[in-house]
Structures are given as C-alpha cells and as structure tokens.
Coordinates of N, CA, C and O in Angstrom, one line a residue:
X1 N 0.9 -1.2 0.0 CA 0.0 0.0 0.0 C 0.9 1.2 0.0 O 1.8 1.3 0.7
X2 N 0.5 2.2 -0.9 CA 1.4 3.4 -1.0 C 0.7 4.5 -0.2 O -0.5 4.5 0.0
X3 N 1.5 5.5 0.1 CA 1.1 6.7 0.8 C 0.1 7.5 -0.1 O -0.7 8.2 0.5
X4 N 0.2 7.4 -1.4 CA -0.6 8.2 -2.3 C -2.1 8.0 -2.1 O -2.9 8.9 -2.4
X5 N -2.5 6.8 -1.6 CA -3.9 6.6 -1.4 C -4.5 7.4 -0.3 O -5.7 7.6 -0.3
X6 N -3.7 8.0 0.6 CA -4.2 8.9 1.6 C -4.1 10.4 1.1 O -4.6 11.3 1.8
X7 N -3.4 10.6 0.0 CA -3.2 12.0 -0.5 C -4.0 12.4 -1.7 O -4.3 13.5 -1.9
X8 N -4.4 11.4 -2.5 CA -5.2 11.6 -3.7 C -6.3 10.6 -3.7 O -6.2 9.4 -3.3
X9 N -7.5 11.0 -4.2 CA -8.7 10.2 -4.2 C -8.5 8.9 -5.1 O -8.9 7.8 -4.6
X10 N -7.9 9.0 -6.2 CA -7.7 7.8 -7.1 C -8.9 6.9 -7.2 O -8.8 5.7 -7.1
X11 N -10.1 7.5 -7.5 CA -11.3 6.8 -7.6 C -11.3 5.9 -8.8 O -12.0 4.9 -8.8
X12 N -10.5 6.2 -9.8 CA -10.4 5.4 -11.0 C -10.0 3.9 -10.8 O -10.3 3.0 -11.6
X13 N -9.3 3.7 -9.7 CA -8.8 2.3 -9.4 C -10.0 1.4 -9.0 O -9.8 0.2 -9.0
X14 N -11.1 2.0 -8.8 CA -12.3 1.2 -8.4 C -13.2 0.8 -9.6 O -14.3 0.3 -9.5
X15 N -12.7 1.1 -10.8 CA -13.5 0.9 -12.0 C -13.4 -0.6 -12.4 O -12.4 -1.3 -12.2
X16 N -14.4 -1.1 -13.1 CA -14.4 -2.5 -13.6 C -13.9 -2.4 -15.0 O -14.7 -2.6 -16.0
X17 N -12.7 -2.2 -15.2 CA -12.0 -2.0 -16.5 C -12.2 -3.2 -17.4 O -12.5 -3.1 -18.6
X18 N -12.1 -4.4 -16.8 CA -12.3 -5.6 -17.6 C -13.7 -5.8 -18.2 O -13.9 -6.5 -19.2
X19 N -14.7 -5.1 -17.5 CA -16.1 -5.1 -18.0 C -16.4 -4.0 -19.0 O -17.5 -3.8 -19.4
X20 N -15.4 -3.1 -19.2 CA -15.6 -2.0 -20.1 C -16.1 -0.8 -19.5 O -16.6 0.2 -20.1
X21 N -16.0 -0.7 -18.2 CA -16.5 0.5 -17.5 C -15.5 1.7 -17.7 O -14.3 1.5 -17.6
X22 N -16.0 2.9 -17.9 CA -15.1 4.0 -18.0 C -15.8 5.2 -17.3 O -17.0 5.3 -17.2
X23 N -15.0 6.2 -17.0 CA -15.5 7.4 -16.3 C -16.1 8.4 -17.3 O -15.5 8.7 -18.3
X24 N -17.4 8.8 -17.0 CA -18.0 9.8 -17.9 C -17.8 11.2 -17.2 O -17.5 12.1 -17.9
X25 N -17.9 11.2 -15.9 CA -17.6 12.5 -15.2 C -17.2 12.2 -13.8 O -17.7 11.3 -13.1
X26 N -16.1 12.9 -13.3 CA -15.7 12.8 -11.9 C -15.9 14.1 -11.3 O -15.4 15.2 -11.8
X27 N -16.6 14.1 -10.2 CA -17.1 15.4 -9.6 C -16.5 15.5 -8.2 O -16.6 14.7 -7.4
X28 N -15.8 16.6 -8.0 CA -15.3 17.0 -6.7 C -16.3 18.0 -6.1 O -17.1 18.5 -6.8
X29 N -16.1 18.2 -4.8 CA -17.0 19.1 -4.1 C -16.9 20.6 -4.6 O -15.8 21.0 -5.1
X30 N -18.0 21.3 -4.5 CA -18.0 22.7 -4.9 C -17.0 23.5 -3.9 O -16.8 23.1 -2.8
X31 N -16.5 24.6 -4.4 CA -15.5 25.4 -3.6 C -16.1 25.9 -2.3 O -15.4 26.2 -1.4
X32 N -17.4 26.1 -2.2 CA -18.0 26.6 -1.0 C -17.7 25.7 0.2 O -17.7 26.1 1.3
X33 N -17.5 24.4 -0.1 CA -17.2 23.4 1.0 C -15.9 23.7 1.7 O -15.6 23.3 2.8
X34 N -15.0 24.5 1.0 CA -13.7 24.8 1.5 C -13.7 26.1 2.3 O -12.6 26.4 2.9
X35 N -14.7 26.8 2.3 CA -14.8 28.2 2.9 C -14.5 28.1 4.4 O -13.6 28.8 4.9
X36 N -15.3 27.3 5.1 CA -15.1 27.3 6.6 C -13.8 26.7 7.0 O -13.1 27.3 7.9
X37 N -13.3 25.6 6.4 CA -12.0 25.1 6.8 C -10.9 26.1 6.5 O -9.9 26.2 7.3
X38 N -11.0 26.9 5.4 CA -10.0 27.9 5.1 C -10.0 29.0 6.1 O -9.0 29.5 6.5
X39 N -11.2 29.4 6.5 CA -11.3 30.4 7.6 C -10.7 29.9 8.9 O -10.1 30.7 9.6
X40 N -10.8 28.6 9.2 CA -10.1 28.1 10.4 C -8.6 28.2 10.3 O -7.9 28.5 11.2
X41 N -8.1 27.9 9.1 CA -6.6 28.1 8.9 C -6.2 29.5 9.0 O -5.1 29.8 9.6
X42 N -7.0 30.4 8.5 CA -6.7 31.9 8.6 C -6.7 32.3 10.1 O -5.9 33.0 10.6
X43 N -7.7 31.7 10.8 CA -7.8 32.0 12.3 C -6.5 31.5 13.0 O -6.0 32.1 13.9
X44 N -6.0 30.3 12.6 CA -4.8 29.8 13.2 C -3.6 30.7 12.9 O -2.8 30.9 13.8
X45 N -3.6 31.3 11.8 CA -2.5 32.3 11.5 C -2.7 33.5 12.4 O -1.7 34.0 13.0
X46 N -3.9 33.9 12.6 CA -4.2 35.0 13.5 C -3.7 34.7 14.9 O -3.1 35.6 15.6
X47 N -4.0 33.5 15.4 CA -3.6 33.1 16.8 C -2.1 33.1 16.9 O -1.5 33.6 17.9
X48 N -1.4 32.7 15.8 CA 0.0 32.6 15.8 C 0.6 34.0 15.9 O 1.6 34.3 16.5
X49 N 0.0 35.0 15.2 CA 0.5 36.3 15.1 C 0.3 37.1 16.5 O 1.1 38.0 16.8
X50 N -0.7 36.7 17.3 CA -0.8 37.4 18.5 C 0.0 36.8 19.7 O 0.0 37.3 20.8
X51 N 0.6 35.7 19.4 CA 1.4 35.0 20.5 C 2.4 35.9 21.1 O 2.5 36.0 22.4
X52 N 3.2 36.8 20.4 CA 4.2 37.6 21.1 C 3.5 38.7 22.0 O 4.1 39.2 22.9
X53 N 2.3 39.0 21.7 CA 1.6 40.0 22.5 C 1.0 39.5 23.8 O 0.6 40.3 24.7
X54 N 1.0 38.2 24.0 CA 0.3 37.6 25.2 C 1.3 37.4 26.3 O 0.8 37.0 27.4
X55 N 2.5 37.6 26.2 CA 3.5 37.4 27.3 C 3.5 36.0 27.7 O 3.6 35.1 26.9
X56 N 3.4 35.7 29.0 CA 3.5 34.3 29.5 C 2.3 33.4 29.0 O 2.4 32.2 29.1
X57 N 1.3 34.0 28.6 CA 0.1 33.2 28.1 C 0.2 32.8 26.6 O -0.7 32.4 26.0
X58 N 1.4 33.0 26.0 CA 1.6 32.7 24.6 C 1.3 31.3 24.2 O 0.8 31.1 23.1
X59 N 1.5 30.4 25.1 CA 1.2 29.0 24.8 C -0.3 28.7 24.6 O -0.6 27.8 23.8
X60 N -1.2 29.5 25.1 CA -2.6 29.3 24.9 C -2.9 29.7 23.4 O -3.7 28.9 22.7
X61 N -2.3 30.7 22.9 CA -2.5 31.1 21.5 C -1.8 30.0 20.6 O -2.4 29.7 19.5
X62 N -0.7 29.4 21.0 CA -0.1 28.4 20.3 C -1.0 27.1 20.2 O -1.2 26.6 19.1
X63 N -1.6 26.8 21.3 CA -2.5 25.6 21.3 C -3.7 25.9 20.4 O -4.2 25.0 19.7
X64 N -4.3 27.1 20.5 CA -5.4 27.5 19.7 C -5.0 27.5 18.2 O -5.8 27.0 17.3
X65 N -3.8 28.0 17.9 CA -3.4 28.0 16.5 C -3.2 26.6 16.0 O -3.6 26.2 14.8
X66 N -2.6 25.7 16.8 CA -2.4 24.3 16.3 C -3.7 23.6 16.1 O -3.9 22.8 15.2
X67 N -4.6 23.8 17.1 CA -5.9 23.1 17.0 C -6.7 23.6 15.7 O -7.2 22.8 15.0
X68 N -6.8 24.9 15.5 CA -7.5 25.5 14.4 C -6.9 25.0 13.1 O -7.6 24.7 12.1
X69 N -5.5 25.1 13.0 CA -4.8 24.6 11.8 C -5.1 23.2 11.5 O -5.3 22.8 10.4
X70 N -4.9 22.3 12.5 CA -5.1 20.9 12.4 C -6.5 20.6 11.9 O -6.7 19.8 10.9
X71 N -7.5 21.1 12.5 CA -8.9 20.8 12.1 C -9.2 21.4 10.7 O -9.8 20.7 9.9
X72 N -8.7 22.6 10.5 CA -8.9 23.2 9.2 C -8.3 22.4 8.0 O -9.0 22.1 7.0
X73 N -7.0 22.1 8.2 CA -6.4 21.3 7.1 C -7.0 19.9 7.0 O -7.1 19.4 5.8
X74 N -7.4 19.3 8.1 CA -8.0 18.0 8.0 C -9.3 18.1 7.2 O -9.6 17.3 6.3
X75 N -10.1 19.1 7.5 CA -11.4 19.2 6.8 C -11.2 19.6 5.3 O -12.0 19.1 4.5
X76 N -10.2 20.4 5.0 CA -9.9 20.7 3.6 C -9.6 19.4 2.9 O -10.1 19.1 1.8
X77 N -8.7 18.6 3.5 CA -8.3 17.3 2.8 C -9.5 16.3 2.7 O -9.6 15.6 1.7
X78 N -10.3 16.3 3.7 CA -11.5 15.4 3.7 C -12.4 15.8 2.5 O -12.9 14.9 1.8
X79 N -12.6 17.1 2.3 CA -13.4 17.5 1.2 C -12.8 17.2 -0.1 O -13.4 16.8 -1.1
X80 N -11.5 17.3 -0.2 CA -10.7 17.0 -1.4 C -10.8 15.6 -1.8 O -10.9 15.2 -2.9
X81 N -10.8 14.7 -0.8 CA -10.9 13.2 -1.0 C -12.3 12.7 -1.3 O -12.4 11.6 -1.7
X82 N -13.3 13.6 -1.2 CA -14.7 13.2 -1.5 C -14.9 13.3 -3.0 O -14.9 14.4 -3.5
X83 N -15.2 12.2 -3.7 CA -15.5 12.2 -5.1 C -16.8 11.5 -5.4 O -17.1 10.5 -4.8
X84 N -17.5 12.0 -6.4 CA -18.7 11.4 -7.0 C -18.4 11.1 -8.4 O -17.9 12.0 -9.1
X85 N -18.6 9.9 -8.8 CA -18.2 9.5 -10.2 C -19.5 9.0 -10.9 O -20.3 8.3 -10.4
X86 N -19.5 9.4 -12.2 CA -20.6 8.9 -13.1 C -19.8 8.1 -14.1 O -18.9 8.6 -14.8
X87 N -20.2 6.8 -14.2 CA -19.5 5.9 -15.3 C -20.6 5.5 -16.2 O -21.8 5.8 -16.0
X88 N -20.2 4.7 -17.2 CA -21.2 4.2 -18.1 C -22.0 3.1 -17.5 O -23.0 2.7 -18.1
X89 N -21.7 2.6 -16.3 CA -22.4 1.5 -15.7 C -23.1 1.8 -14.4 O -24.0 1.2 -14.0
X90 N -22.5 2.8 -13.7 CA -23.0 3.1 -12.3 C -22.7 4.5 -11.9 O -21.9 5.2 -12.6
X91 N -23.2 4.9 -10.8 CA -22.8 6.2 -10.1 C -22.2 5.7 -8.8 O -22.8 4.8 -8.2
X92 N -21.2 6.3 -8.3 CA -20.7 6.0 -7.0 C -19.9 7.1 -6.4 O -19.5 8.1 -7.0
X93 N -19.8 7.0 -5.0 CA -19.1 8.1 -4.2 C -18.1 7.4 -3.4 O -18.3 6.4 -2.8
X94 N -16.9 8.0 -3.4 CA -15.8 7.5 -2.6 C -15.4 8.7 -1.7 O -15.2 9.8 -2.2
X95 N -15.3 8.4 -0.4 CA -14.9 9.5 0.5 C -14.2 8.9 1.7 O -14.3 7.7 2.0
X96 N -13.4 9.8 2.4 CA -12.7 9.4 3.5 C -11.2 9.4 3.3 O -10.7 9.3 2.2
X97 N -10.4 9.6 4.4 CA -9.0 9.7 4.3 C -8.4 8.4 4.8 O -7.8 7.7 4.0
X98 N -8.5 8.1 6.0 CA -7.9 6.9 6.6 C -8.9 5.7 6.4 O -8.5 4.7 5.8
X99 N -10.1 5.9 6.8 CA -11.2 4.9 6.5 C -11.9 5.4 5.3 O -12.6 6.4 5.3
X100 N -11.7 4.7 4.2 CA -12.4 5.1 2.9 C -13.7 4.3 2.8 O -13.8 3.1 3.1
X101 N -14.7 5.0 2.4 CA -16.1 4.5 2.2 C -16.4 4.6 0.7 O -16.1 5.6 0.1
X102 N -17.2 3.6 0.2 CA -17.7 3.7 -1.1 C -19.1 3.2 -1.2 O -19.5 2.2 -0.6
X103 N -19.9 4.0 -1.8 CA -21.3 3.7 -2.0 C -21.6 3.7 -3.5 O -21.2 4.7 -4.2
X104 N -22.3 2.7 -4.0 CA -22.5 2.6 -5.5 C -23.9 2.3 -5.8 O -24.6 1.7 -5.0
X105 N -24.3 2.7 -7.0 CA -25.7 2.4 -7.5 C -25.5 2.1 -9.0 O -25.1 3.0 -9.7
X106 N -25.9 0.9 -9.4 CA -25.9 0.7 -10.9 C -26.9 1.6 -11.6 O -28.0 1.9 -11.0
X107 N -26.6 2.0 -12.8 CA -27.4 2.9 -13.6 C -28.8 2.3 -13.7 O -29.8 3.0 -13.7
X108 N -28.9 1.0 -13.9 CA -30.2 0.3 -14.1 C -31.1 0.4 -12.9 O -32.3 0.3 -13.0
X109 N -30.6 0.7 -11.7 CA -31.4 0.7 -10.5 C -31.9 2.1 -10.1 O -32.6 2.3 -9.2
X110 N -31.4 3.1 -10.9 CA -31.8 4.5 -10.6 C -33.2 4.7 -11.1 O -33.5 4.6 -12.3
X111 N -34.2 4.9 -10.2 CA -35.6 5.1 -10.6 C -35.9 6.6 -10.7 O -36.6 7.0 -11.6
X112 N -35.3 7.4 -9.8 CA -35.6 8.8 -9.8 C -34.4 9.6 -9.3 O -33.7 9.1 -8.3
X113 N -34.2 10.8 -9.8 CA -33.1 11.7 -9.3 C -33.8 13.0 -9.0 O -34.4 13.6 -9.9
X114 N -33.7 13.4 -7.8 CA -34.2 14.8 -7.4 C -33.0 15.7 -7.3 O -31.9 15.3 -6.8
X115 N -33.1 16.9 -7.8 CA -32.1 17.9 -7.7 C -32.7 19.0 -6.8 O -33.7 19.5 -7.0
X116 N -31.9 19.3 -5.7 CA -32.3 20.4 -4.8 C -31.3 21.5 -4.9 O -30.1 21.2 -4.7
X117 N -31.8 22.7 -5.1 CA -30.9 23.9 -5.1 C -31.5 24.9 -4.2 O -32.5 25.4 -4.4
X118 N -30.8 25.2 -3.1 CA -31.2 26.3 -2.2 C -30.8 27.6 -2.9 O -30.2 27.7 -4.0
X119 N -31.3 28.7 -2.3 CA -31.0 30.0 -2.9 C -29.4 30.3 -3.0 O -28.9 30.7 -4.0
X120 N -28.7 30.0 -1.9 CA -27.2 30.1 -2.0 C -26.7 29.2 -3.1 O -25.8 29.6 -3.9
X121 N -27.2 28.0 -3.3 CA -26.8 27.1 -4.3 C -27.1 27.6 -5.7 O -26.2 27.5 -6.6
X122 N -28.2 28.3 -5.9 CA -28.5 28.9 -7.2 C -27.6 30.0 -7.5 O -27.1 30.2 -8.6
X123 N -27.2 30.8 -6.5 CA -26.4 32.0 -6.7 C -24.9 31.6 -6.9 O -24.2 32.2 -7.7
X124 N -24.5 30.5 -6.2 CA -23.1 30.1 -6.3 C -22.8 28.9 -7.2 O -21.7 28.6 -7.5
X125 N -23.9 28.3 -7.8 CA -23.7 27.3 -8.8 C -23.5 25.9 -8.3 O -22.7 25.1 -8.8
X126 N -24.2 25.5 -7.2 CA -24.1 24.1 -6.7 C -25.5 23.6 -6.3 O -26.5 24.4 -6.3
X127 N -25.6 22.3 -6.2 CA -26.9 21.8 -5.7 C -26.7 20.4 -5.1 O -25.5 20.0 -4.9
X128 N -27.8 19.7 -4.8 CA -27.7 18.4 -4.1 C -28.5 17.4 -4.9 O -29.6 17.7 -5.3
X129 N -27.9 16.2 -5.1 CA -28.7 15.1 -5.7 C -29.3 14.2 -4.6 O -28.7 14.0 -3.6
X130 N -30.5 13.7 -4.9 CA -31.1 12.7 -4.0 C -31.6 11.6 -5.0 O -32.3 11.8 -5.9
X131 N -31.0 10.4 -4.8 CA -31.3 9.3 -5.6 C -32.3 8.4 -5.0 O -32.2 8.1 -3.8
X132 N -33.2 7.9 -5.8 CA -34.2 6.9 -5.4 C -33.9 5.7 -6.3 O -33.7 5.8 -7.5
X133 N -33.9 4.5 -5.6 CA -33.6 3.3 -6.4 C -34.7 2.3 -6.0 O -35.5 2.4 -5.2
X134 N -34.5 1.1 -6.7 CA -35.4 0.0 -6.5 C -35.2 -0.7 -5.1 O -36.0 -1.4 -4.6
X135 N -34.0 -0.4 -4.6 CA -33.6 -1.1 -3.3 C -34.3 -0.3 -2.1 O -34.5 0.9 -2.1
X136 N -34.7 -1.1 -1.1 CA -35.2 -0.5 0.1 C -34.2 0.3 0.8 O -34.5 1.4 1.2
X137 N -33.1 -0.3 1.1 CA -32.0 0.4 1.8 C -30.8 0.6 0.9 O -30.3 -0.4 0.3
X138 N -30.4 1.8 0.7 CA -29.3 2.1 -0.3 C -28.2 2.8 0.4 O -28.4 3.6 1.3
X139 N -27.0 2.6 -0.1 CA -25.9 3.3 0.4 C -25.6 4.7 -0.2 O -25.0 5.5 0.4
X140 N -26.2 4.9 -1.4 CA -26.0 6.1 -2.1 C -27.4 6.8 -2.2 O -28.1 6.5 -3.1
X141 N -27.6 7.7 -1.3 CA -28.9 8.4 -1.3 C -28.8 9.8 -1.7 O -29.5 10.3 -2.5
X142 N -27.8 10.5 -1.1 CA -27.7 11.9 -1.3 C -26.3 12.3 -1.5 O -25.4 11.9 -0.8
X143 N -26.1 13.2 -2.5 CA -24.7 13.7 -2.8 C -24.9 15.3 -2.7 O -25.7 15.9 -3.5
X144 N -24.2 15.9 -1.8 CA -24.3 17.3 -1.5 C -23.2 18.1 -2.2 O -22.1 17.6 -2.4
X145 N -23.5 19.4 -2.4 CA -22.5 20.4 -3.0 C -21.9 19.9 -4.3 O -20.7 19.9 -4.4
X146 N -22.8 19.6 -5.2 CA -22.3 19.2 -6.6 C -22.3 20.5 -7.4 O -23.3 21.1 -7.6
X147 N -21.1 20.8 -7.9 CA -21.0 22.0 -8.8 C -21.6 21.7 -10.1 O -21.6 20.6 -10.6
X148 N -22.2 22.8 -10.7 CA -22.9 22.7 -12.0 C -23.8 21.5 -12.1 O -23.7 20.7 -12.9
X149 N -24.7 21.5 -11.1 CA -25.6 20.3 -11.0 C -26.5 20.1 -12.1 O -26.8 18.9 -12.4
X150 N -26.9 21.1 -12.9 CA -27.8 20.9 -14.0 C -27.0 20.1 -15.1 O -27.6 19.1 -15.7
X151 N -25.8 20.4 -15.3 CA -25.0 19.7 -16.3 C -24.8 18.2 -15.9 O -24.9 17.3 -16.7
X152 N -24.5 18.0 -14.6 CA -24.3 16.7 -14.0 C -25.6 15.8 -14.1 O -25.6 14.6 -14.4
X153 N -26.7 16.5 -13.9 CA -28.0 15.8 -14.0 C -28.2 15.3 -15.5 O -28.6 14.2 -15.7
X154 N -28.0 16.2 -16.4 CA -28.1 15.9 -17.8 C -27.1 14.7 -18.2 O -27.5 13.9 -19.0
X155 N -25.9 14.7 -17.7 CA -25.0 13.7 -17.9 C -25.5 12.3 -17.5 O -25.4 11.4 -18.2
X156 N -26.0 12.3 -16.3 CA -26.6 11.0 -15.8 C -27.8 10.6 -16.7 O -27.9 9.4 -17.0
X157 N -28.6 11.5 -17.0 CA -29.8 11.2 -17.9 C -29.3 10.6 -19.2 O -29.9 9.7 -19.8
X158 N -28.2 11.2 -19.8 CA -27.7 10.7 -21.1 C -27.1 9.3 -20.9 O -27.3 8.5 -21.8
X159 N -26.4 9.1 -19.8 CA -25.9 7.7 -19.6 C -27.0 6.7 -19.5 O -26.9 5.6 -20.1
X160 N -28.1 7.0 -18.8 CA -29.2 6.2 -18.6 C -29.8 5.9 -20.0 O -30.2 4.8 -20.4
X161 N -30.0 7.0 -20.8 CA -30.6 6.8 -22.1 C -29.7 6.0 -23.0 O -30.2 5.1 -23.7
X162 N -28.4 6.2 -23.0 CA -27.5 5.4 -23.9 C -27.4 4.0 -23.5 O -27.1 3.1 -24.3
X163 N -27.7 3.7 -22.2 CA -27.7 2.3 -21.8 C -28.9 1.6 -22.2 O -29.0 0.4 -22.0
X164 N -29.9 2.3 -22.8 CA -31.1 1.7 -23.3 C -32.1 1.4 -22.2 O -32.9 0.5 -22.3
X165 N -32.0 2.0 -21.0 CA -32.9 1.7 -19.9 C -34.2 2.5 -19.9 O -35.1 2.2 -19.2
X166 N -34.3 3.5 -20.7 CA -35.5 4.3 -20.9 C -35.9 4.3 -22.3 O -35.1 4.4 -23.2
X167 N -37.2 4.2 -22.5 CA -37.7 4.2 -23.9 C -37.5 5.6 -24.5 O -37.7 6.6 -23.9
X168 N -37.2 5.6 -25.8 CA -37.1 6.9 -26.5 C -38.3 7.1 -27.3 O -38.9 6.2 -28.0
X169 N -38.8 8.3 -27.3 CA -40.0 8.7 -28.0 C -39.6 9.8 -29.0 O -39.0 10.8 -28.6
X170 N -39.9 9.6 -30.3 CA -39.6 10.5 -31.3 C -40.7 11.6 -31.3 O -41.9 11.3 -31.1
X171 N -40.4 12.8 -31.5 CA -41.4 13.9 -31.6 C -42.1 13.8 -33.0 O -41.4 13.5 -34.0
X172 N -43.4 14.0 -33.0 CA -44.1 14.0 -34.3 C -43.6 15.1 -35.2 O -43.1 16.1 -34.7
X173 N -43.7 14.9 -36.5 CA -43.2 15.9 -37.5 C -43.8 17.2 -37.3 O -43.1 18.3 -37.6
X174 N -45.1 17.3 -36.9 CA -45.7 18.6 -36.8 C -45.6 19.2 -35.5 O -46.2 20.2 -35.2
X175 N -44.9 18.6 -34.6 CA -44.7 19.1 -33.2 C -43.8 20.3 -33.2 O -42.7 20.3 -33.7
X176 N -44.2 21.4 -32.6 CA -43.4 22.6 -32.6 C -42.8 22.9 -31.3 O -42.2 23.9 -31.1
X177 N -42.9 22.0 -30.3 CA -42.3 22.2 -29.0 C -43.2 23.1 -28.2 O -43.8 24.0 -28.7
X178 N -43.3 22.8 -27.0 CA -44.3 23.6 -26.1 C -43.5 24.5 -25.3 O -42.4 24.3 -24.8

C-alpha cells in the first residue's frame, strides 16, 4: 500500500475496467465546502500572530493555532478526498482519508433523481442530488454540494438513455415544441 492513497482520491482504481467501465464524469465538491475550513486556517495564522503580544500566556495562542490549523487542514483534505463518479455502468461516491467508504448504485437501479438547489446554491452554482432506487436500503442516497448540478443531471440522464434503460420517443413531425 502506498502513501498516495491517503493523499489523492484515485477513484479510477475502483473501475471495472475488464467489463468495459469508463468514467463519464468525476465530480469533486464545490468550492463553497472549503470556505469554513479555510477560515479556520486563517484564524490559526491570527492566533500565531498574537502569540508575542500575550506574554506568559503565549502557549494558549499556540494551542489554539495548532488546533485550528489541524482541524482546518483535515477538513480541507477530507473535502478534497470526496469524489462522486458517473460511469457508463453506475454512479458511486468515494470519500474518507484513513477509513475510505464507497457507495455505489448501478445505472439500471436508478428510478428517480431529485435535484435540490437552495438560494445560495443557485447563486453560487451548486446543488444536491437525491437518488431513489429500487432497493429498500441504499448506500447512495444523497450527494451534496455538486458544482454545475444541471450539467451533471443531464450527464446522468444521457448515460441512462444510452444504456437503453429508458424508452425513446420521437417527436411528431408537426410538433413545434411547447
């Protein structure tokens, strides 16, 4: 086992290459997920800068700086390691640093996809997927903070269509679109 598996997501190693599976889209979290952890790192720098002003209590600022920096960098890395993949056969999510988790759903089992976009999501360009499948209990239910969610939804719909899982209906010749 190499150290790189803790530093890079490398979700492609989970593909069924022998079966002809390939990545259609690999989605990392929207930049908004990095905002709070980045502010924690900035706060850590602030704590470090006030250390000389505190005299004998400098070590309290040092502890606060180390704690804020550790938590901030860990959360940044956790968000970086979180990947959602759309392949020609399935959708899956891989996340975690030390303990890695994977949840997968075959394209054929996707019954319904809901897209939820809050007001901040509409303004900043992200949304959340909610998957409904034929299974009672599923590991892949919700994917949060998906950038350009409308494009990703269309990508999934195209993969489902190309897999032949939904019937295609041709528009009548006299149809002008509604």
